XYZ file of C-alpha atoms in Angstrom:
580
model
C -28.703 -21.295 -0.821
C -26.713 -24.321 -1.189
C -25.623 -25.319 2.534
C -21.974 -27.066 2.680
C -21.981 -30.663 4.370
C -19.852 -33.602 4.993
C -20.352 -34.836 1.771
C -17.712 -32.281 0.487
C -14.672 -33.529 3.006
C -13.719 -36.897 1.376
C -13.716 -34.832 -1.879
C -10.980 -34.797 -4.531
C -10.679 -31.454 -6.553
C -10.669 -33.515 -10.033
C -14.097 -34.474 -8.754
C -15.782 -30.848 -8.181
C -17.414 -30.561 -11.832
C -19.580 -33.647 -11.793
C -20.245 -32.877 -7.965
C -21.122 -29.337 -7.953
C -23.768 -29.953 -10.839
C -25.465 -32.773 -8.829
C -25.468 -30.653 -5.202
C -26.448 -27.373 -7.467
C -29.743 -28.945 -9.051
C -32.349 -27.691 -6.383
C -30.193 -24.523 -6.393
C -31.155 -23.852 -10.226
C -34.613 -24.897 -9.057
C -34.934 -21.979 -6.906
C -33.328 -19.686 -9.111
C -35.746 -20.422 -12.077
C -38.473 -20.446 -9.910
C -37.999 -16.629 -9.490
C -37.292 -15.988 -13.000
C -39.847 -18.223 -14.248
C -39.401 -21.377 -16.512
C -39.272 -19.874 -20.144
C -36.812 -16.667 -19.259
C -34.710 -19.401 -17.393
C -35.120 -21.642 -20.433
C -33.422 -18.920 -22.513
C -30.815 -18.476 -20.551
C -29.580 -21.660 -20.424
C -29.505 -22.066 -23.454
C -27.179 -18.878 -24.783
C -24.702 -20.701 -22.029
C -22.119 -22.181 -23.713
C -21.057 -25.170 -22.102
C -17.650 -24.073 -20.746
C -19.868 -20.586 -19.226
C -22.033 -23.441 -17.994
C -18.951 -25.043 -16.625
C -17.640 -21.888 -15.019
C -20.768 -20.934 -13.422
C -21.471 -24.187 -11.631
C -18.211 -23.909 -10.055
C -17.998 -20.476 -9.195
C -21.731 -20.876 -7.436
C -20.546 -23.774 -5.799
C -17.725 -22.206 -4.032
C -19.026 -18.752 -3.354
C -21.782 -18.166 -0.943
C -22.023 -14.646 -2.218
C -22.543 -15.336 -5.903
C -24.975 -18.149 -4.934
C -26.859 -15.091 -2.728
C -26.615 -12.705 -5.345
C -28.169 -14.896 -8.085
C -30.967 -15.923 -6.006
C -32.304 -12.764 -5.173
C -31.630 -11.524 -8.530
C -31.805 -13.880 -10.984
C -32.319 -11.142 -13.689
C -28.359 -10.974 -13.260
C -28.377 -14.234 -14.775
C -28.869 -12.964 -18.204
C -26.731 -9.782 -17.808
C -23.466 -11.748 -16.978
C -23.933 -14.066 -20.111
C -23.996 -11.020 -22.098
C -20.777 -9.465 -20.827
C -17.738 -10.025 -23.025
C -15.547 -13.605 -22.418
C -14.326 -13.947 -18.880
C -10.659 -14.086 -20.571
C -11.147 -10.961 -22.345
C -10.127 -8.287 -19.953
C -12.143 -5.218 -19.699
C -10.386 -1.725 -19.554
C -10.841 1.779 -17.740
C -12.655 2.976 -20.826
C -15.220 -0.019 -21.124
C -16.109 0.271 -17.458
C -16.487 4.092 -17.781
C -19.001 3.670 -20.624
C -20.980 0.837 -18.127
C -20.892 3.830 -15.466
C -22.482 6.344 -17.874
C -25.772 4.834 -17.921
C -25.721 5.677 -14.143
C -24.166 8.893 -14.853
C -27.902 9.957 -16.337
C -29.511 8.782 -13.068
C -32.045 11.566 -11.960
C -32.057 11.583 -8.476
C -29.295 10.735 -5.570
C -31.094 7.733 -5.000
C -31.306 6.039 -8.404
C -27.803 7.082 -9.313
C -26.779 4.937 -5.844
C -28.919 2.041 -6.649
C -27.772 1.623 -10.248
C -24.152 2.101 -8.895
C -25.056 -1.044 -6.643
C -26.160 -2.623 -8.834
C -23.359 -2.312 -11.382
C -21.526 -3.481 -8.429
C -22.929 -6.654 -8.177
C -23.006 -7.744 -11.342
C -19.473 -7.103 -12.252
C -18.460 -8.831 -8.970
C -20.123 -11.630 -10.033
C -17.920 -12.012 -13.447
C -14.552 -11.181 -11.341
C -15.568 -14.103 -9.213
C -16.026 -15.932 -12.234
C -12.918 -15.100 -13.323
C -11.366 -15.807 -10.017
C -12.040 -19.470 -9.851
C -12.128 -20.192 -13.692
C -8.552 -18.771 -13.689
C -9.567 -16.898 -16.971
C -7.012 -14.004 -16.232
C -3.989 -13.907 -14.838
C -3.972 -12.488 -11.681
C -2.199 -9.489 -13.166
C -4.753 -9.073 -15.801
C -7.525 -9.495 -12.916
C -6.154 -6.861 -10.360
C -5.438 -4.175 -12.970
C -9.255 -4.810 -14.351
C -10.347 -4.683 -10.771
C -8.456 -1.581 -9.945
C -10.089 -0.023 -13.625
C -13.637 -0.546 -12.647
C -12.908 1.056 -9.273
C -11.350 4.002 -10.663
C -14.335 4.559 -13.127
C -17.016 4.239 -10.198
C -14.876 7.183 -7.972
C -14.490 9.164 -10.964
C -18.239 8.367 -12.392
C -19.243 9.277 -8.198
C -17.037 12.801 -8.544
C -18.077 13.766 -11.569
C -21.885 13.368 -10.714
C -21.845 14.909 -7.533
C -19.485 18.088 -8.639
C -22.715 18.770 -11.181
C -25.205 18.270 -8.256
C -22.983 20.991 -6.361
C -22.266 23.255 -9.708
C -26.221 23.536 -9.888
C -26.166 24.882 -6.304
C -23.570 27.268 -6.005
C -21.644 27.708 -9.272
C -18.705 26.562 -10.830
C -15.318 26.676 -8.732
C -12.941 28.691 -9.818
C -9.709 30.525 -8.515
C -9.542 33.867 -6.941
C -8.461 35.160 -10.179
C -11.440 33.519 -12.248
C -8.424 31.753 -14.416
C -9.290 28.314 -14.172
C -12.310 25.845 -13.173
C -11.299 23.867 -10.356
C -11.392 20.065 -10.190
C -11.745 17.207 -7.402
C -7.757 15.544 -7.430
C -8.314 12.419 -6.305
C -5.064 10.339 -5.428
C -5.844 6.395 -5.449
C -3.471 5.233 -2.244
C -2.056 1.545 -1.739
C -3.118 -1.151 -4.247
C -5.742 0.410 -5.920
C -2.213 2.845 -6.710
C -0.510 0.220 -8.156
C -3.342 -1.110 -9.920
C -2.913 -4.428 -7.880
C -7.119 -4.853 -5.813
C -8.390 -7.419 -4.465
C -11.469 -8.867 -5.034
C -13.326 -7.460 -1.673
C -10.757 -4.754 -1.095
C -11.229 -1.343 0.297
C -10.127 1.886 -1.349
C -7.077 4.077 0.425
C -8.023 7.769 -1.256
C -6.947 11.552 -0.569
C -8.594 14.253 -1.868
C -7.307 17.218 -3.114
C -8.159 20.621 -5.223
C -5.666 23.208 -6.775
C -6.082 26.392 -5.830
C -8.112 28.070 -3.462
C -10.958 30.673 -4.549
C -14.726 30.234 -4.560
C -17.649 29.482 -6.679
C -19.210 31.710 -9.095
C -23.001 31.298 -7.956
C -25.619 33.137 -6.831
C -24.799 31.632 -3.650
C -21.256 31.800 -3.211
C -19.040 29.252 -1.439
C -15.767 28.964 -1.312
C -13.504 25.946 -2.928
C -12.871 24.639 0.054
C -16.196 24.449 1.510
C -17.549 22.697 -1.785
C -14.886 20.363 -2.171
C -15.112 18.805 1.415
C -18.823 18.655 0.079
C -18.177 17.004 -3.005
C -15.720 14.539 -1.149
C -18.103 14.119 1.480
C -21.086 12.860 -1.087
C -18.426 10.935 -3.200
C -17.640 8.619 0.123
C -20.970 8.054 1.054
C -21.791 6.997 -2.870
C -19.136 4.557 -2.557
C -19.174 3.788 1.254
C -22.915 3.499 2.369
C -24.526 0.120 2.912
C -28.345 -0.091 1.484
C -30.418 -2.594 0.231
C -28.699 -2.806 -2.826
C -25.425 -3.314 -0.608
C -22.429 -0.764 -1.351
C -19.977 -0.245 -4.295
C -16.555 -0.227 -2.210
C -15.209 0.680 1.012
C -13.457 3.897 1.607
C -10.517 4.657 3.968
C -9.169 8.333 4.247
C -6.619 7.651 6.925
C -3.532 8.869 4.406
C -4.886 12.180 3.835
C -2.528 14.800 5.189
C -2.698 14.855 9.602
C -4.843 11.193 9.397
C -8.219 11.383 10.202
C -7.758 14.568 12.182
C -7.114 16.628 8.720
C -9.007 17.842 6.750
C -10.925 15.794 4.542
C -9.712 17.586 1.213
C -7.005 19.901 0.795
C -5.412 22.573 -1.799
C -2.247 21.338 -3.761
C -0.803 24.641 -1.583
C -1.712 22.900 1.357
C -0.674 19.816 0.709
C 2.800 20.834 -0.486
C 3.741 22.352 2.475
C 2.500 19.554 4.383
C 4.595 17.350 2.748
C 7.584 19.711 2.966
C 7.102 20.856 7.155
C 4.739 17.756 8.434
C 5.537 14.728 6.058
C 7.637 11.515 7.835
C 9.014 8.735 6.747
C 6.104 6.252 6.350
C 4.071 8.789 4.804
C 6.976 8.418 1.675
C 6.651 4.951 2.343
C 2.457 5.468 1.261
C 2.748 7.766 -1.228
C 4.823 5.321 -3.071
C 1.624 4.068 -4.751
C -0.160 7.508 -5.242
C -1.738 7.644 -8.253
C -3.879 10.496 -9.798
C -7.155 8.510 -10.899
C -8.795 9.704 -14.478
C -7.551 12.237 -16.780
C -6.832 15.671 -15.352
C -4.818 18.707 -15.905
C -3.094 18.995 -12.810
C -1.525 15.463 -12.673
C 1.766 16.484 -13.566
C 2.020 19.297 -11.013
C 0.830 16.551 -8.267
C 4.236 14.167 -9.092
C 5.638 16.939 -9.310
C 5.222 17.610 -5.618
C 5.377 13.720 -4.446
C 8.599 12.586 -6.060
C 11.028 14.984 -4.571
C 9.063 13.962 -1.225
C 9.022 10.257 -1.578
C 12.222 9.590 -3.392
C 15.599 11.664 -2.357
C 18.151 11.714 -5.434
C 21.311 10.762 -3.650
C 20.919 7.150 -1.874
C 18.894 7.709 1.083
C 20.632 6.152 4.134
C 18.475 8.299 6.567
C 15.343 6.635 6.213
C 16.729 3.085 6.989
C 16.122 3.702 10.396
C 12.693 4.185 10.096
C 11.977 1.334 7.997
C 13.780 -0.724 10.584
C 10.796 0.631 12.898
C 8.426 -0.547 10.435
C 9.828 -3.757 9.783
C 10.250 -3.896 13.578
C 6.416 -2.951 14.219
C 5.171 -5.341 11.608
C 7.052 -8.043 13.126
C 5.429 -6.955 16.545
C 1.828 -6.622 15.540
C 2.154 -10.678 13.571
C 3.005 -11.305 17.391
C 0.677 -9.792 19.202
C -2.505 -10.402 17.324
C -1.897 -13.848 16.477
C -1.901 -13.365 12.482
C -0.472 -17.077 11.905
C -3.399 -18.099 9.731
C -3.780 -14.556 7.876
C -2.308 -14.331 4.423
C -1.702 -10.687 3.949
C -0.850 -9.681 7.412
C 1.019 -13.348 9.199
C 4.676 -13.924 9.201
C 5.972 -13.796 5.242
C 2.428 -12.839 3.670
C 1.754 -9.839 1.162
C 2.224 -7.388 3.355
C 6.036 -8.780 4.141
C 6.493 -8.648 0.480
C 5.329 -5.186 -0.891
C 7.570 -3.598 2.457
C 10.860 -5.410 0.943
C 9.878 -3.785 -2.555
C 8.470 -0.318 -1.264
C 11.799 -0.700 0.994
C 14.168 -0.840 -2.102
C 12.650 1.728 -3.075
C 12.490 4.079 -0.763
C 16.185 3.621 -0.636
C 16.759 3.331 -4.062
C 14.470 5.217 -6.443
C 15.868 8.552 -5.945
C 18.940 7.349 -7.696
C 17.690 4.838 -10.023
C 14.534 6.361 -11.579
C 13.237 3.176 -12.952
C 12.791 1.901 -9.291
C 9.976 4.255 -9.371
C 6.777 3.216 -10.203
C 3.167 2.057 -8.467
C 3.407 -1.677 -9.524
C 4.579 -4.272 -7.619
C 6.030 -6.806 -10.385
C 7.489 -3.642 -12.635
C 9.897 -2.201 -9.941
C 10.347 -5.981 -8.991
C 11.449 -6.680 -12.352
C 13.996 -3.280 -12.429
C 15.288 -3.441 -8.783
C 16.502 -7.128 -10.083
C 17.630 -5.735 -13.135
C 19.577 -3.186 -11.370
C 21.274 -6.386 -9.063
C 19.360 -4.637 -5.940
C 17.916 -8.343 -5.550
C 18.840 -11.176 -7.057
C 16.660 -12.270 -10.101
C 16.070 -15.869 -8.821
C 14.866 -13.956 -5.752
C 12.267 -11.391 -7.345
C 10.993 -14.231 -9.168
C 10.257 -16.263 -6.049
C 8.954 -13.479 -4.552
C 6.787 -12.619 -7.248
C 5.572 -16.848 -7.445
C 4.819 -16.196 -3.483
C 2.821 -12.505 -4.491
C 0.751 -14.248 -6.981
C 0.241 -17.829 -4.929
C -0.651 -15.639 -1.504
C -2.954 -13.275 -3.707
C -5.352 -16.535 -5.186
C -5.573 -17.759 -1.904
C -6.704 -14.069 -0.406
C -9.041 -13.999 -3.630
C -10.647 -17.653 -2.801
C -11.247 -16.667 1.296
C -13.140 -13.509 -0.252
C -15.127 -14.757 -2.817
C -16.546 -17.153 -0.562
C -18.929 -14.633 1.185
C -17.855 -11.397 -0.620
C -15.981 -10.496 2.883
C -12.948 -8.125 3.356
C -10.830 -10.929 5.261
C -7.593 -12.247 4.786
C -8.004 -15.171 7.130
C -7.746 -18.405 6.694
C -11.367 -20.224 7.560
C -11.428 -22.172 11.170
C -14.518 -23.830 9.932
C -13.085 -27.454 8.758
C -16.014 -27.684 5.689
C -14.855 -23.818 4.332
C -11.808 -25.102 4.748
C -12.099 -27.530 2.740
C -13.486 -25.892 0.053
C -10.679 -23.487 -0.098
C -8.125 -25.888 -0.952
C -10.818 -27.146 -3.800
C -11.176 -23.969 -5.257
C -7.212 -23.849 -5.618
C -6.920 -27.022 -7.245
C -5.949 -29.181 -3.859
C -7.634 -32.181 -2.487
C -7.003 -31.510 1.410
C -6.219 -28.143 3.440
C -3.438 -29.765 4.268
C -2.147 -29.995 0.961
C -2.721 -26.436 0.466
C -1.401 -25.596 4.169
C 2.307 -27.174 2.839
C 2.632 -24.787 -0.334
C 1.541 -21.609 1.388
C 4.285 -22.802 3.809
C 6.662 -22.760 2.218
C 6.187 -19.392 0.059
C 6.074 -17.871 3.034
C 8.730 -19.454 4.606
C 10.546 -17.691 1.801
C 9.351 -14.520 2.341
C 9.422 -14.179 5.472
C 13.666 -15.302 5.479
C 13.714 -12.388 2.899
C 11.962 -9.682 5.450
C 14.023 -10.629 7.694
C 17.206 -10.683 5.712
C 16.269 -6.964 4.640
C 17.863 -4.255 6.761
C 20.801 -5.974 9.161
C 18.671 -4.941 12.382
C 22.083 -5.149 14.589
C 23.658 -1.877 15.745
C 26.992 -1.309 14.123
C 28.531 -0.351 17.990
C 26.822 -3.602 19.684
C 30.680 -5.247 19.986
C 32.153 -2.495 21.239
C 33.348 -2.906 25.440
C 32.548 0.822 26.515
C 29.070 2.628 25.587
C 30.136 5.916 26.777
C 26.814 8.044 25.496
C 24.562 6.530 28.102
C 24.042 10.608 29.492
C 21.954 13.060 28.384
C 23.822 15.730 25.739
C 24.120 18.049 29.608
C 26.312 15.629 31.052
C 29.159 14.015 29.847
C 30.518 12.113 32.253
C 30.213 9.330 30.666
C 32.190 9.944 28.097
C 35.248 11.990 30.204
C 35.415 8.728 31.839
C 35.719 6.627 28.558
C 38.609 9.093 27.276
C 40.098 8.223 30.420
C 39.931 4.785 30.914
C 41.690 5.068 27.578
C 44.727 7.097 28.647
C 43.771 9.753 26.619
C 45.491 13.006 27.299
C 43.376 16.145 28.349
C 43.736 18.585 25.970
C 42.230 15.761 23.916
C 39.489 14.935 26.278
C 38.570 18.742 26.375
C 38.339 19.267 22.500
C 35.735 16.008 22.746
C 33.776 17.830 26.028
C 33.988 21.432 24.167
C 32.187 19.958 21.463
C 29.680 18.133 22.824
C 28.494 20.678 25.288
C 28.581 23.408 22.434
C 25.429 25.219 21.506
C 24.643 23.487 18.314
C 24.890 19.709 19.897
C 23.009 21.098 22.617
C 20.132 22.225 19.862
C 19.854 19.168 18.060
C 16.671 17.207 17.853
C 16.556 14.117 19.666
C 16.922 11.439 16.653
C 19.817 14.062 15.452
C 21.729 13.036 18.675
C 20.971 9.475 18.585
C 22.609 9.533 15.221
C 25.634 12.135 16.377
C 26.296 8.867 19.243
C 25.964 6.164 16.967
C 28.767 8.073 14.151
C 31.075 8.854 17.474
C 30.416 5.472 19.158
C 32.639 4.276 15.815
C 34.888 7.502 15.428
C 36.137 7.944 18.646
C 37.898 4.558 19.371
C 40.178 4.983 16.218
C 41.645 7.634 17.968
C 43.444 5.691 20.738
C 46.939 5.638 18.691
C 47.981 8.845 20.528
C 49.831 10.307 17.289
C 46.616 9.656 15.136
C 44.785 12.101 18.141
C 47.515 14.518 17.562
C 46.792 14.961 13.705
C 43.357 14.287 12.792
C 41.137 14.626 16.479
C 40.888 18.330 15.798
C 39.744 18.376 11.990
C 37.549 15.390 12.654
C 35.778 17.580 15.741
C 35.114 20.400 12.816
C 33.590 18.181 10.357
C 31.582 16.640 13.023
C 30.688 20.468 14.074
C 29.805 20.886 10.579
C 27.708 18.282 9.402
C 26.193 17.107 12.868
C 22.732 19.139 12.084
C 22.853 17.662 8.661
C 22.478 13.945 10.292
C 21.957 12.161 6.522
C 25.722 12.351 6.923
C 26.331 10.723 9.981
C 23.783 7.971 9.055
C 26.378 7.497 6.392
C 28.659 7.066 8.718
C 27.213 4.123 11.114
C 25.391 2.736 8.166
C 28.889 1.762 5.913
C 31.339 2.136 8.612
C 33.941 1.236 5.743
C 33.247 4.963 4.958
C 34.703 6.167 7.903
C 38.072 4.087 6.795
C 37.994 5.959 3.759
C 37.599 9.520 5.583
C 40.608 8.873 7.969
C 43.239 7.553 5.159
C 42.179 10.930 2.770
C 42.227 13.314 6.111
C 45.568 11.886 6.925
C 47.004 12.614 3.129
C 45.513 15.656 2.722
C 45.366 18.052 5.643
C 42.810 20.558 3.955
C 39.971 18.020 3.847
């Protein structure tokens, strides 16, 4: 393989063409050495000169594709015959490429042919990666098709593998022939993968009820089977390498859970188990292929993901998230990483899943698995400015080329910029810069950008920081703390005991931890507007029964510390109208 040197450092990128060709002639040596001189003969010559072109500087920068070629120079031939690298391919033409290994005989053919499928298509988004022949929309969507054909090519194999063994699966009343659901999770969701990106999946089947075989299993049994075979297709490294990398970590309970579910099963799940950064993930869930029951699976996510008044309940959470993102750039030192350090991709896909989350429930077009569509509507909507969504979407595309160039050099699932001063270097030539420096001052300052956007997201202050007295410190047994506030306040005590009466009554007592937290935070701003002695004669005792009310509904008193204006509005209605 070609082996980097100092030659490359005092390097300009205008100069890369001629120089690649020159350092890539023993390279092409060795290649046609192994395919021998006439079939390499032929090859070059159905090259066009700008394929030519390409290929020189895609080998040059890529470690992988200059690997890959050597030890199988018959790829050679097969990438010149694949369509233009600026025509983008679609789910349908990579689902015909899969059906020639769809008629693979044995488990270990169909695997090798997937590999090798693999490789050669990896070689032409590589191609397309430093040729810019796509955009980089055009380029994740055709990455996210072919990955979607090999699961579903992987399903539908191994489900006729399993059918052969113990029959078709059915439903307990023999109604309908049950199906492997398969939910793509994250970007390959939104259509939006990277070139060396793993796969986020969950697996799920309708209805529960067992095959109609000789030997009998039921649907559960053969569908943690079938999911079983499909991850290992994908998953497993051989000698042929692997066809993508599979993470199940969203299925329902993590990677205690099971590996597949029912739709049953995952319903109530989602209704009894679900929290707030599991809405957060299934933002992106997206039923891969063509199947029957894809309407009845949005039909369980939306309701869970997106709530259809404005959501002011899950803000807290996401202020965790934004909190623990914040933490983990700290801790682990993720200065030089472009998805995961302070304003990279990461930073901005949490401000849009944020807006949504928040949102979508309201505004249905601020639903939806890609990145630069809800980008487009939450700006539309004046959720974000437009100059804003358009920087952020410069700063998504930028931060994405430069993630694409640190994979492609060895085919690697990193995000990290190289320490290595030569790699390096040939990162910022592969982007069109002539130092790392150079390219060191853009990224800068797109993320500079994004990251003042995370952090204007979410005020992180607590509404009650300002105020003199805290008087919740207690536990909901003892309130001490607040008899003494009342007091300290001159507050009279048949006022003081309406306050202790409710807060020591049965249904404060039974609320759930974050349900007091936010009953403390609403009172922490209620209570001091009742200090004008008249205003406690009129309104403390109505206020005490809507709090009584609503206090196990705690949306509503998220409402309240979250637009304390509201709280204005509540006391100038109460005090006109004595039935509210």
């Amino acid at each position: 393989m070609l082996q980097l040197d100092e030659s490359v450092l005092p390097l300009k990128a205008a100069e890369v063409p001629a120089f690649a060709k020159r350092s890539l002639a023993s390279f092409w040596e060795k290649v046609e050495q192994q395919l021998g001189s006439e079939e390499f003969l032929q090859v070059k010559q159905k090259m066009t000169p700008k394929f030519s072109d390409a290929l020189d500087r895609a080998v040059f920068f890529s470690q992988y594709l200059q690997k890959t070629l050597l030890y199988r120079p018959l790829l050679l031939s097969k990438l010149i015959s694949l369509p233009p690298l600026d025509q983008s391919m679609s789910l349908e033409d990579f689902t015909k490429v899969f059906d020639k290994a769809f008629r693979s005989s044995t488990e270990r053919e169909f695997q090798q042919k997937l590999r090798q499928i693999r490789q050669l298509y990896q070689s032409r988004f590589i191609l397309q990666h430093y040729t810019s022949a796509l955009s980089m929309e055009s380029l994740m969507g055709e990455l996210s098709d072919f990955a979607e054909a090999a699961i579903l090519v992987a399903a539908q194999w191994h489900h006729g593998q399993l059918v052969e063994r113990f029959g078709q699966p059915y439903d307990f009343q023999k109604r309908e022939k049950q199906s492997l659901i398969v939910l793509g999770m994250g970007k390959l969701g939104g259509r939006e993968l990277n070139l060396s990106s793993d796969i986020d999946l969950v697996f799920l089947f309708d209805r529960a009820g067992e095959t109609e075989g000789e030997t009998s299993e039921e649907n559960q049994v053969f569908f943690t089977a079938l999911a079983q075979s499909v991850i290992k297709t994908l998953n497993q490294i051989t000698s042929d390498g692997f066809v993508f990398r599979v993470d199940m970590r969203l299925r329902p309970f993590g990677q205690s859970g099971l590996l597949v579910c029912s739709s049953d099963a995952f319903s109530r799940y989602l209704q009894d188990q679900g929290r707030d950064w599991e809405r957060y993930a299934y933002i992106k869930a997206r039923v891969l292929g063509q199947n029957a029951k894809t309407k009845d699976i949005y039909d369980l996510l939306t309701p869970f993901v997106y709530r259809r008044y404005t959501d002011f309940s899950v803000l807290d959470s996401l202020r965790e998230m934004k909190q623990l993102i914040k933490k983990e750039v700290n801790r682990q030192g993720k200065v030089q990483d472009v998805k995961l350090g302070a304003g990279g991709i990461r930073e901005i896909e949490f401000i849009v899943q944020a807006l949504q989350l928040i949102y979508g429930g309201k505004y249905l077009i601020c639903q939806g698995q890609k990145l630069k569509d809800v980008l487009d509507q939450l700006a539309r909507l004046d959720f974000i400015a437009t100059d804003v969504a358009n920087q952020l979407y410069s700063a998504y595309v930028f931060l994405r080329q430069v993630e694409h160039s640190i994979q492609a050099f060895k085919d690697e699932q990193t995000h990290q910029m190289p320490i290595n001063e030569l790699e390096q270097k040939c990162i910022a030539l592969s982007l069109g810069f002539d130092d790392f420096e150079a390219l060191q001052d853009v990224l800068g300052e797109y993320q500079g950008f994004v990251r003042e956007q995370f952090d204007h997201l979410l005020r992180e202050d607590n509404p009650t920081d300002s105020l003199e007295v805290e008087p919740f410190l207690a536990s909901r047994s003892n309130v001490a703390n607040v008899t003494e506030y009342m007091r300290l306040l001159d507050w009279d005590a048949e006022s003081e005991q309406k306050v202790i009466q409710f807060l020591n009554s049965k249904k404060v007592q039974q609320l759930k931890a974050t349900e007091w937290l936010r009953l403390k935070r609403s009172l922490q701003l209620i209570l001091p507007r009742f200090n004008d002695e008249n205003l406690r004669g009129s309104l403390l005792s109505p206020m005490i029964r809507l709090m009584d009310a609503i206090c196990q509904r705690s949306m509503y008193l998220v409402l309240f510390y979250e637009n304390p204006q509201t709280i204005d509005r509540l006391f100038l209605v109460a005090a006109a109208s004595p039935w509210v």
